mmCIF file of C-alpha atoms in Angstrom:
data_model
loop_
_atom_site.group_PDB
_atom_site.id
_atom_site.type_symbol
_atom_site.label_atom_id
_atom_site.label_comp_id
_atom_site.label_asym_id
_atom_site.label_seq_id
_atom_site.Cartn_x
_atom_site.Cartn_y
_atom_site.Cartn_z
ATOM 1 C CA MET A 1 63.833 88.866 16.332
ATOM 2 C CA VAL A 2 63.164 85.937 14.007
ATOM 3 C CA ARG A 3 59.604 84.716 13.548
ATOM 4 C CA PHE A 4 59.032 80.965 13.528
ATOM 5 C CA SER A 5 56.758 78.732 11.472
ATOM 6 C CA ILE A 6 55.584 75.599 13.294
ATOM 7 C CA LEU A 7 53.640 72.625 11.940
ATOM 8 C CA ALA A 8 51.132 70.881 14.205
ATOM 9 C CA GLY A 9 49.222 67.612 13.835
ATOM 10 C CA GLY A 10 46.309 66.229 15.775
ATOM 11 C CA TYR A 11 43.199 64.071 15.831
ATOM 12 C CA ASN A 12 41.357 65.461 12.794
ATOM 13 C CA THR A 13 41.914 65.817 9.043
ATOM 14 C CA PHE A 14 44.349 68.737 8.776
ATOM 15 C CA ILE A 15 47.888 69.831 9.599
ATOM 16 C CA ALA A 16 48.044 73.374 10.959
ATOM 17 C CA THR A 17 50.773 75.963 10.496
ATOM 18 C CA TYR A 18 51.387 78.445 13.306
ATOM 19 C CA LEU A 19 53.407 81.654 13.109
ATOM 20 C CA PHE A 20 55.150 82.510 16.376
ATOM 21 C CA ASP A 21 56.454 86.061 16.835
ATOM 22 C CA PRO A 22 58.460 86.303 20.077
ATOM 23 C CA SER A 23 58.821 90.099 19.877
ATOM 24 C CA ALA A 24 55.077 90.636 19.580
ATOM 25 C CA GLY A 25 54.247 87.788 21.933
ATOM 26 C CA THR A 26 51.834 86.273 19.406
ATOM 27 C CA LEU A 27 51.051 82.797 18.130
ATOM 28 C CA ASP A 28 48.732 82.791 15.111
ATOM 29 C CA VAL A 29 47.214 80.036 12.991
ATOM 30 C CA LEU A 30 48.321 80.783 9.418
ATOM 31 C CA ALA A 31 46.578 77.911 7.664
ATOM 32 C CA LYS A 32 45.054 74.448 7.929
ATOM 33 C CA PHE A 33 46.151 72.052 5.198
ATOM 34 C CA PRO A 34 44.075 68.957 4.303
ATOM 35 C CA ALA A 35 45.790 65.772 5.441
ATOM 36 C CA GLY A 36 45.109 62.168 6.319
ATOM 37 C CA THR A 37 42.822 61.346 9.222
ATOM 38 C CA ASN A 38 44.398 61.618 12.672
ATOM 39 C CA THR A 39 47.891 62.841 11.816
ATOM 40 C CA SER A 40 48.626 62.507 15.513
ATOM 41 C CA TRP A 41 52.424 62.309 15.129
ATOM 42 C CA ILE A 42 54.596 64.097 12.566
ATOM 43 C CA SER A 43 58.344 63.678 12.173
ATOM 44 C CA PRO A 44 60.858 65.705 10.119
ATOM 45 C CA HIS A 45 63.321 64.205 7.675
ATOM 46 C CA PRO A 46 66.738 64.280 9.422
ATOM 47 C CA THR A 47 68.559 66.230 6.673
ATOM 48 C CA ASN A 48 65.893 67.711 4.373
ATOM 49 C CA SER A 49 63.750 70.229 6.242
ATOM 50 C CA SER A 50 61.218 70.358 3.412
ATOM 51 C CA ILE A 51 60.085 66.750 3.985
ATOM 52 C CA PHE A 52 58.165 65.271 6.885
ATOM 53 C CA TYR A 53 56.173 62.141 7.666
ATOM 54 C CA ALA A 54 52.862 61.601 9.446
ATOM 55 C CA THR A 55 50.891 58.798 11.025
ATOM 56 C CA ASN A 56 47.224 58.182 10.360
ATOM 57 C CA GLU A 57 46.257 56.841 13.783
ATOM 58 C CA LEU A 58 43.346 54.643 12.728
ATOM 59 C CA SER A 59 41.816 51.271 13.593
ATOM 60 C CA PRO A 60 41.855 48.526 12.406
ATOM 61 C CA MET A 61 44.589 49.675 9.995
ATOM 62 C CA GLY A 62 46.666 52.815 10.264
ATOM 63 C CA ALA A 63 48.884 54.443 7.658
ATOM 64 C CA LEU A 64 52.135 56.296 7.075
ATOM 65 C CA GLN A 65 52.260 59.347 4.798
ATOM 66 C CA SER A 66 54.894 61.654 3.323
ATOM 67 C CA TYR A 67 54.504 65.433 2.939
ATOM 68 C CA THR A 68 56.525 68.453 1.886
ATOM 69 C CA THR A 69 56.569 71.949 3.312
ATOM 70 C CA THR A 70 58.074 75.309 2.458
ATOM 71 C CA SER A 71 60.063 77.229 5.050
ATOM 72 C CA ASP A 72 56.988 79.311 5.838
ATOM 73 C CA GLY A 73 54.868 76.224 6.490
ATOM 74 C CA THR A 74 52.934 75.735 3.253
ATOM 75 C CA VAL A 75 52.199 71.993 3.280
ATOM 76 C CA SER A 76 51.739 69.798 0.193
ATOM 77 C CA GLY A 77 50.755 66.155 0.021
ATOM 78 C CA PRO A 78 50.369 63.456 0.944
ATOM 79 C CA HIS A 79 52.815 62.288 -1.727
ATOM 80 C CA ASP A 80 52.543 58.643 -0.707
ATOM 81 C CA THR A 81 50.482 56.558 1.716
ATOM 82 C CA VAL A 82 51.216 52.997 2.859
ATOM 83 C CA PRO A 83 49.528 50.773 5.466
ATOM 84 C CA SER A 84 51.184 50.695 8.863
ATOM 85 C CA GLY A 85 50.499 46.987 9.270
ATOM 86 C CA GLY A 86 48.399 47.376 12.391
ATOM 87 C CA SER A 87 46.044 49.438 14.490
ATOM 88 C CA ASP A 88 46.432 52.953 15.878
ATOM 89 C CA PRO A 89 50.026 53.903 15.016
ATOM 90 C CA ALA A 90 50.878 56.558 17.593
ATOM 91 C CA PHE A 91 54.449 57.318 16.515
ATOM 92 C CA THR A 92 56.659 57.662 13.470
ATOM 93 C CA VAL A 93 60.266 58.753 13.026
ATOM 94 C CA ALA A 94 62.635 59.168 10.086
ATOM 95 C CA LEU A 95 65.936 57.309 10.488
ATOM 96 C CA SER A 96 69.394 58.312 9.285
ATOM 97 C CA THR A 97 69.331 55.228 7.033
ATOM 98 C CA GLY A 98 66.708 56.812 4.758
ATOM 99 C CA GLN A 99 64.014 54.636 6.298
ATOM 100 C CA VAL A 100 60.918 55.611 8.253
ATOM 101 C CA ALA A 101 59.666 53.670 11.285
ATOM 102 C CA ILE A 102 56.042 53.515 12.414
ATOM 103 C CA MET A 103 54.766 51.752 15.550
ATOM 104 C CA ASN A 104 51.242 50.350 15.976
ATOM 105 C CA TYR A 105 50.187 50.834 19.569
ATOM 106 C CA ASP A 106 47.106 48.598 19.696
ATOM 107 C CA THR A 107 48.350 45.583 17.727
ATOM 108 C CA GLY A 108 51.853 45.331 19.189
ATOM 109 C CA ASN A 109 53.767 45.612 15.934
ATOM 110 C CA GLY A 110 55.460 48.034 13.569
ATOM 111 C CA ARG A 111 57.160 48.486 10.210
ATOM 112 C CA ILE A 112 60.321 50.242 9.006
ATOM 113 C CA PHE A 113 59.978 51.428 5.407
ATOM 114 C CA PRO A 114 62.783 52.147 2.940
ATOM 115 C CA THR A 115 62.234 55.268 0.837
ATOM 116 C CA ASP A 116 63.264 56.086 -2.721
ATOM 117 C CA SER A 117 65.743 58.742 -3.856
ATOM 118 C CA THR A 118 63.159 61.497 -3.334
ATOM 119 C CA ASN A 119 62.530 60.345 0.269
ATOM 120 C CA LEU A 120 58.811 60.659 -0.526
ATOM 121 C CA LYS A 121 57.913 57.201 -1.834
ATOM 122 C CA PHE A 122 57.825 54.171 0.484
ATOM 123 C CA ASP A 123 58.815 50.645 -0.529
ATOM 124 C CA ASN A 124 55.787 48.755 0.777
ATOM 125 C CA ASN A 125 57.262 45.406 -0.306
ATOM 126 C CA SER A 126 60.468 45.767 1.732
ATOM 127 C CA ALA A 127 59.025 46.554 5.157
ATOM 128 C CA PRO A 128 58.036 43.306 6.884
ATOM 129 C CA ILE A 129 55.867 43.587 9.980
ATOM 130 C CA ILE A 130 57.868 43.420 13.209
ATOM 131 C CA THR A 131 55.784 41.813 15.973
ATOM 132 C CA PHE A 132 56.731 42.419 19.594
ATOM 133 C CA PRO A 133 56.113 39.408 21.874
ATOM 134 C CA PRO A 134 53.301 40.189 24.324
ATOM 135 C CA PRO A 135 53.726 39.670 28.059
ATOM 136 C CA ALA A 136 51.950 36.725 29.664
ATOM 137 C CA GLY A 137 48.260 37.526 29.778
ATOM 138 C CA GLY A 138 48.866 41.001 28.375
ATOM 139 C CA VAL A 139 49.322 43.033 25.217
ATOM 140 C CA SER A 140 52.404 44.620 23.685
ATOM 141 C CA HIS A 141 52.099 48.377 23.124
ATOM 142 C CA PRO A 142 55.100 49.760 21.185
ATOM 143 C CA HIS A 143 54.975 53.519 21.615
ATOM 144 C CA MET A 144 58.163 54.886 20.049
ATOM 145 C CA ALA A 145 61.181 54.019 17.910
ATOM 146 C CA TYR A 146 64.530 55.555 18.872
ATOM 147 C CA GLU A 147 67.605 55.290 16.667
ATOM 148 C CA TYR A 148 70.869 54.732 18.513
ATOM 149 C CA GLU A 149 74.030 53.911 16.572
ATOM 150 C CA SER A 150 73.192 50.748 14.572
ATOM 151 C CA GLU A 151 70.091 49.941 16.627
ATOM 152 C CA VAL A 152 66.476 50.996 16.837
ATOM 153 C CA ILE A 153 65.131 50.822 20.398
ATOM 154 C CA VAL A 154 61.373 50.487 20.921
ATOM 155 C CA PRO A 155 59.752 51.211 24.307
ATOM 156 C CA ASP A 156 56.923 48.732 24.918
ATOM 157 C CA LEU A 157 54.368 50.248 27.283
ATOM 158 C CA GLY A 158 52.452 46.983 27.583
ATOM 159 C CA GLY A 159 55.412 44.654 27.938
ATOM 160 C CA ASP A 160 57.659 46.770 30.218
ATOM 161 C CA LYS A 161 60.631 46.378 27.914
ATOM 162 C CA LEU A 162 62.859 48.330 25.575
ATOM 163 C CA TRP A 163 63.171 46.112 22.507
ATOM 164 C CA ARG A 164 66.477 46.270 20.617
ATOM 165 C CA LEU A 165 66.277 45.973 16.835
ATOM 166 C CA THR A 166 69.205 45.481 14.453
ATOM 167 C CA ARG A 167 69.484 44.657 10.758
ATOM 168 C CA ASP A 168 70.445 41.271 9.417
ATOM 169 C CA GLY A 169 71.665 40.387 5.944
ATOM 170 C CA ALA A 170 74.935 40.734 4.086
ATOM 171 C CA PRO A 171 75.965 43.476 4.396
ATOM 172 C CA ALA A 172 74.061 44.170 7.606
ATOM 173 C CA GLU A 173 73.020 47.670 6.558
ATOM 174 C CA THR A 174 70.821 46.269 3.776
ATOM 175 C CA GLY A 175 68.956 43.677 5.826
ATOM 176 C CA ASP A 176 65.572 43.683 7.490
ATOM 177 C CA TRP A 177 65.134 44.968 11.015
ATOM 178 C CA LYS A 178 64.602 42.229 13.603
ATOM 179 C CA ILE A 179 64.362 41.972 17.373
ATOM 180 C CA THR A 180 67.752 40.913 18.687
ATOM 181 C CA GLY A 181 67.534 41.823 22.365
ATOM 182 C CA LEU A 182 65.771 43.724 25.102
ATOM 183 C CA ILE A 183 66.311 45.919 28.144
ATOM 184 C CA PRO A 184 63.922 45.014 31.001
ATOM 185 C CA GLN A 185 62.007 47.816 32.689
ATOM 186 C CA PRO A 186 60.186 47.871 36.049
ATOM 187 C CA LEU A 187 57.072 45.688 35.970
ATOM 188 C CA GLY A 188 53.892 47.670 35.543
ATOM 189 C CA SER A 189 55.749 50.919 34.819
ATOM 190 C CA GLY A 190 54.677 51.284 31.186
ATOM 191 C CA PRO A 191 57.761 52.692 29.394
ATOM 192 C CA ARG A 192 56.392 55.160 26.829
ATOM 193 C CA HIS A 193 59.168 57.389 25.433
ATOM 194 C CA MET A 194 62.929 57.612 25.925
ATOM 195 C CA LYS A 195 66.030 59.619 25.168
ATOM 196 C CA ILE A 196 69.709 58.747 25.223
ATOM 197 C CA PHE A 197 72.251 61.287 26.391
ATOM 198 C CA GLY A 198 75.892 60.271 26.703
ATOM 199 C CA ASP A 199 75.931 56.667 27.901
ATOM 200 C CA ARG A 200 72.646 56.890 29.788
ATOM 201 C CA ILE A 201 69.065 55.955 28.863
ATOM 202 C CA PHE A 202 66.329 58.197 30.236
ATOM 203 C CA VAL A 203 62.832 56.679 30.124
ATOM 204 C CA ILE A 204 59.456 58.219 30.879
ATOM 205 C CA HIS A 205 57.023 55.606 32.244
ATOM 206 C CA GLU A 206 53.360 56.336 31.584
ATOM 207 C CA LEU A 207 51.723 53.995 34.098
ATOM 208 C CA ALA A 208 54.082 54.694 36.998
ATOM 209 C CA SER A 209 54.514 58.410 36.171
ATOM 210 C CA THR A 210 58.240 58.060 36.703
ATOM 211 C CA LEU A 211 61.460 59.197 35.057
ATOM 212 C CA THR A 212 64.344 56.727 35.221
ATOM 213 C CA VAL A 213 68.020 56.785 34.283
ATOM 214 C CA GLN A 214 70.297 53.797 33.679
ATOM 215 C CA PRO A 215 73.505 52.975 31.774
ATOM 216 C CA ILE A 216 73.111 51.669 28.223
ATOM 217 C CA PRO A 217 73.618 47.904 28.508
ATOM 218 C CA ALA A 218 75.822 46.054 26.059
ATOM 219 C CA PRO A 219 73.844 44.602 23.143
ATOM 220 C CA PRO A 220 71.992 42.417 22.570
ATOM 221 C CA ASN A 221 70.819 41.383 26.037
ATOM 222 C CA GLY A 222 73.125 43.063 28.494
ATOM 223 C CA THR A 223 71.580 44.426 31.649
ATOM 224 C CA SER A 224 72.112 47.474 33.813
ATOM 225 C CA ASN A 225 70.588 48.713 37.022
ATOM 226 C CA ILE A 226 68.345 51.745 37.179
ATOM 227 C CA ILE A 227 70.434 54.398 38.902
ATOM 228 C CA ASP A 228 67.527 56.586 39.945
ATOM 229 C CA SER A 229 63.771 56.795 39.547
ATOM 230 C CA LYS A 230 61.712 59.886 40.336
ATOM 231 C CA LEU A 231 57.988 60.519 40.376
ATOM 232 C CA ILE A 232 57.083 63.299 37.960
ATOM 233 C CA THR A 233 53.543 63.915 39.250
ATOM 234 C CA PRO A 234 53.004 67.504 40.389
ATOM 235 C CA SER A 235 52.232 68.539 43.921
ATOM 236 C CA GLY A 236 48.789 69.573 45.120
ATOM 237 C CA LEU A 237 46.700 67.412 42.786
ATOM 238 C CA PRO A 238 42.913 67.354 43.315
ATOM 239 C CA ALA A 239 41.145 64.215 44.525
ATOM 240 C CA GLY A 240 40.362 61.988 41.560
ATOM 241 C CA ALA A 241 43.331 63.074 39.455
ATOM 242 C CA ALA A 242 44.790 60.239 37.360
ATOM 243 C CA MET A 243 48.268 60.933 36.080
ATOM 244 C CA ALA A 244 49.944 59.364 33.041
ATOM 245 C CA ALA A 245 53.387 60.534 31.884
ATOM 246 C CA ALA A 246 53.743 61.300 28.179
ATOM 247 C CA GLU A 247 56.769 63.053 26.654
ATOM 248 C CA ILE A 248 60.460 63.586 27.405
ATOM 249 C CA LEU A 249 62.822 66.144 25.848
ATOM 250 C CA ILE A 250 66.571 66.505 26.441
ATOM 251 C CA PRO A 251 67.899 69.255 24.169
ATOM 252 C CA ASN A 252 71.582 69.205 23.277
ATOM 253 C CA PRO A 253 73.713 71.665 25.271
ATOM 254 C CA THR A 254 74.603 75.010 23.666
ATOM 255 C CA LEU A 255 76.485 78.109 24.790
ATOM 256 C CA LYS A 256 73.192 79.660 25.859
ATOM 257 C CA PHE A 257 71.880 76.463 27.435
ATOM 258 C CA PRO A 258 74.945 74.544 28.608
ATOM 259 C CA THR A 259 73.088 72.166 30.946
ATOM 260 C CA PRO A 260 70.973 69.416 29.319
ATOM 261 C CA TYR A 261 67.888 69.755 31.489
ATOM 262 C CA ILE A 262 65.196 67.113 31.111
ATOM 263 C CA TYR A 263 61.643 68.256 30.314
ATOM 264 C CA VAL A 264 58.818 65.761 30.940
ATOM 265 C CA SER A 265 55.077 66.173 30.518
ATOM 266 C CA ASN A 266 52.283 64.988 32.764
ATOM 267 C CA ARG A 267 48.779 64.059 31.588
ATOM 268 C CA ASN A 268 45.869 64.171 33.989
ATOM 269 C CA THR A 269 43.189 61.837 32.625
ATOM 270 C CA GLY A 270 41.004 62.165 35.722
ATOM 271 C CA VAL A 271 39.585 65.106 37.665
ATOM 272 C CA GLN A 272 41.214 68.174 36.189
ATOM 273 C CA ASP A 273 43.524 70.467 38.142
ATOM 274 C CA PRO A 274 42.554 74.154 37.738
ATOM 275 C CA ARG A 275 46.242 74.839 37.102
ATOM 276 C CA GLY A 276 46.257 72.405 34.174
ATOM 277 C CA ASP A 277 48.923 69.795 33.538
ATOM 278 C CA ALA A 278 52.528 70.438 34.500
ATOM 279 C CA ILE A 279 55.821 70.231 32.671
ATOM 280 C CA ALA A 280 58.418 69.004 35.164
ATOM 281 C CA ILE A 281 62.057 70.001 34.698
ATOM 282 C CA PHE A 282 64.780 67.688 36.019
ATOM 283 C CA GLU A 283 68.564 67.733 36.076
ATOM 284 C CA HIS A 284 70.804 64.676 35.771
ATOM 285 C CA VAL A 285 73.258 65.351 38.589
ATOM 286 C CA ASN A 286 76.730 63.949 39.246
ATOM 287 C CA PRO A 287 76.840 61.481 36.323
ATOM 288 C CA GLY A 288 79.278 58.648 36.895
ATOM 289 C CA GLN A 289 79.606 59.426 40.600
ATOM 290 C CA PRO A 290 78.285 57.391 43.562
ATOM 291 C CA ASP A 291 75.594 60.018 44.174
ATOM 292 C CA GLU A 292 74.452 60.185 40.528
ATOM 293 C CA GLY A 293 70.745 60.817 40.217
ATOM 294 C CA LEU A 294 67.820 62.907 39.053
ATOM 295 C CA GLU A 295 66.881 66.165 40.741
ATOM 296 C CA LEU A 296 63.576 67.967 40.288
ATOM 297 C CA ILE A 297 64.213 71.621 39.465
ATOM 298 C CA THR A 298 60.686 72.981 39.072
ATOM 299 C CA GLU A 299 57.140 72.344 37.871
ATOM 300 C CA VAL A 300 55.485 74.632 35.321
ATOM 301 C CA PHE A 301 51.677 74.501 35.276
ATOM 302 C CA THR A 302 50.379 75.093 31.784
ATOM 303 C CA GLY A 303 46.583 75.237 31.879
ATOM 304 C CA LEU A 304 46.662 72.457 29.247
ATOM 305 C CA ASP A 305 44.706 69.217 29.396
ATOM 306 C CA GLN A 306 46.734 66.036 28.783
ATOM 307 C CA ILE A 307 50.002 67.227 27.238
ATOM 308 C CA ARG A 308 50.850 64.503 24.749
ATOM 309 C CA GLY A 309 53.320 66.331 22.515
ATOM 310 C CA MET A 310 55.770 69.163 23.099
ATOM 311 C CA GLU A 311 58.852 70.262 21.199
ATOM 312 C CA ILE A 312 61.826 72.602 21.601
ATOM 313 C CA GLY A 313 62.833 74.770 18.632
ATOM 314 C CA LEU A 314 65.961 74.541 16.503
ATOM 315 C CA GLU A 315 69.327 75.895 17.586
ATOM 316 C CA ARG A 316 70.248 77.039 14.053
ATOM 317 C CA ASN A 317 67.702 79.880 14.081
ATOM 318 C CA GLY A 318 67.510 80.580 17.813
ATOM 319 C CA GLY A 319 64.380 78.528 18.252
ATOM 320 C CA ASP A 320 65.964 76.448 21.022
ATOM 321 C CA GLU A 321 65.037 79.269 23.386
ATOM 322 C CA PHE A 322 61.394 78.173 23.095
ATOM 323 C CA LEU A 323 59.196 75.170 23.873
ATOM 324 C CA ILE A 324 55.752 74.596 22.346
ATOM 325 C CA ALA A 325 53.106 72.352 23.917
ATOM 326 C CA SER A 326 49.428 71.509 23.655
ATOM 327 C CA GLY A 327 46.891 69.139 25.153
ATOM 328 C CA VAL A 328 45.047 66.282 23.512
ATOM 329 C CA ALA A 329 41.851 67.200 25.370
ATOM 330 C CA GLY A 330 40.038 70.295 26.561
ATOM 331 C CA SER A 331 40.129 73.690 24.877
ATOM 332 C CA ALA A 332 43.285 75.381 26.199
ATOM 333 C CA GLY A 333 44.904 75.540 22.757
ATOM 334 C CA THR A 334 48.644 75.729 22.152
ATOM 335 C CA VAL A 335 51.218 77.598 24.211
ATOM 336 C CA VAL A 336 54.835 78.659 23.628
ATOM 337 C CA TYR A 337 57.234 79.110 26.538
ATOM 338 C CA ARG A 338 60.645 80.753 26.720
ATOM 339 C CA ARG A 339 63.351 78.774 28.479
ATOM 340 C CA ILE A 340 64.857 80.998 31.159
ATOM 341 C CA ASP A 341 67.575 80.718 33.816
ATOM 342 C CA GLY A 342 69.658 78.610 31.458
ATOM 343 C CA GLY A 343 66.717 76.254 30.898
ATOM 344 C CA ARG A 344 65.826 75.741 34.556
ATOM 345 C CA ASN A 345 62.402 77.319 34.147
ATOM 346 C CA LEU A 346 59.781 78.320 31.572
ATOM 347 C CA THR A 347 57.801 81.522 31.141
ATOM 348 C CA GLU A 348 54.782 81.858 28.852
ATOM 349 C CA VAL A 349 55.261 83.985 25.742
ATOM 350 C CA ALA A 350 52.163 83.320 23.633
ATOM 351 C CA ARG A 351 49.018 81.214 23.531
ATOM 352 C CA ASN A 352 46.507 80.489 20.780
ATOM 353 C CA LEU A 353 43.008 79.078 21.359
ATOM 354 C CA ASP A 354 41.831 78.873 17.738
ATOM 355 C CA ILE A 355 42.494 75.127 17.565
ATOM 356 C CA PRO A 356 41.551 73.554 20.914
ATOM 357 C CA THR A 357 43.951 70.606 20.830
ATOM 358 C CA ARG A 358 47.189 69.517 19.110
ATOM 359 C CA THR A 359 49.400 66.489 19.712
ATOM 360 C CA THR A 360 52.665 66.936 17.755
ATOM 361 C CA PHE A 361 54.881 69.707 16.395
ATOM 362 C CA ILE A 362 57.724 70.424 13.944
ATOM 363 C CA TRP A 363 59.689 73.693 14.138
ATOM 364 C CA LEU A 364 60.765 74.872 10.691
#
């Protein structure tokens, strides 16, 4: 069976490379490569697997960096570093346009940088700061940027909105990104991350610990009703537990995994559960029918403390059979699960405790 190299970022000054061997049931740390401070989110280039980007989640000013890697996870860089335009950028993503978006959680703004022909150098002069209007008496907290067709959609945890960004200019594809609309979310829910599958938006809400599904409204300010909303908090929590939803994954269907199950992570920021945090698995049932909704399939307790990042491997090398996750707190390390029963459940394959916490992963 193929062995897999996996990059992992976190709250320190290195990017780690793991080697996962499914046959041996092992997950080993191969190396730690010097990097910027708090590379808490890393994102691959969409077409060049040797390039990736990283946040430096810092206050009062964060940064965006570019790196390269070999197929076995030897990391070089940073090749360029530019200011994020605000405080504590918790997310970055490379767009199909050749640009890279970064969102500043604490200052309610973000930037979308063009890159040069190498995809490693950022144009700092062509990335104006995008400021998200704060709610009355509150603070905007953009937590993600999601590319959909000609838009970038930004979940705002503080403002309970999904902001819709499009490009202006003539032609439109060369203009700056600006807010042109929004999709309201339930008040106080704290939309954190999202995925789009088909014509539906699936949102994980940190403050409400809910998963919602709704049709994609027409741009710029169309509306749609939430079809279903389900609590993702696990059963049997101890007194004093404080749950906060974090990540959502919806892998594309394949012959081996024909049903696009939804994987969402819980974070317990209060009294810890001896079982650790859970990954909840949902199914989107009867889409387009009167009884369309979300159905909880199972909960998988991980032993991890505050699962912030998790990632499913790549279909091209069989990695989509596996899911890697880690906590942002505690000392439970990093764990790899095998998706079983067509993706309806997870079983642990390997765990490594050498690095106590990780927050973000790239499968190579």
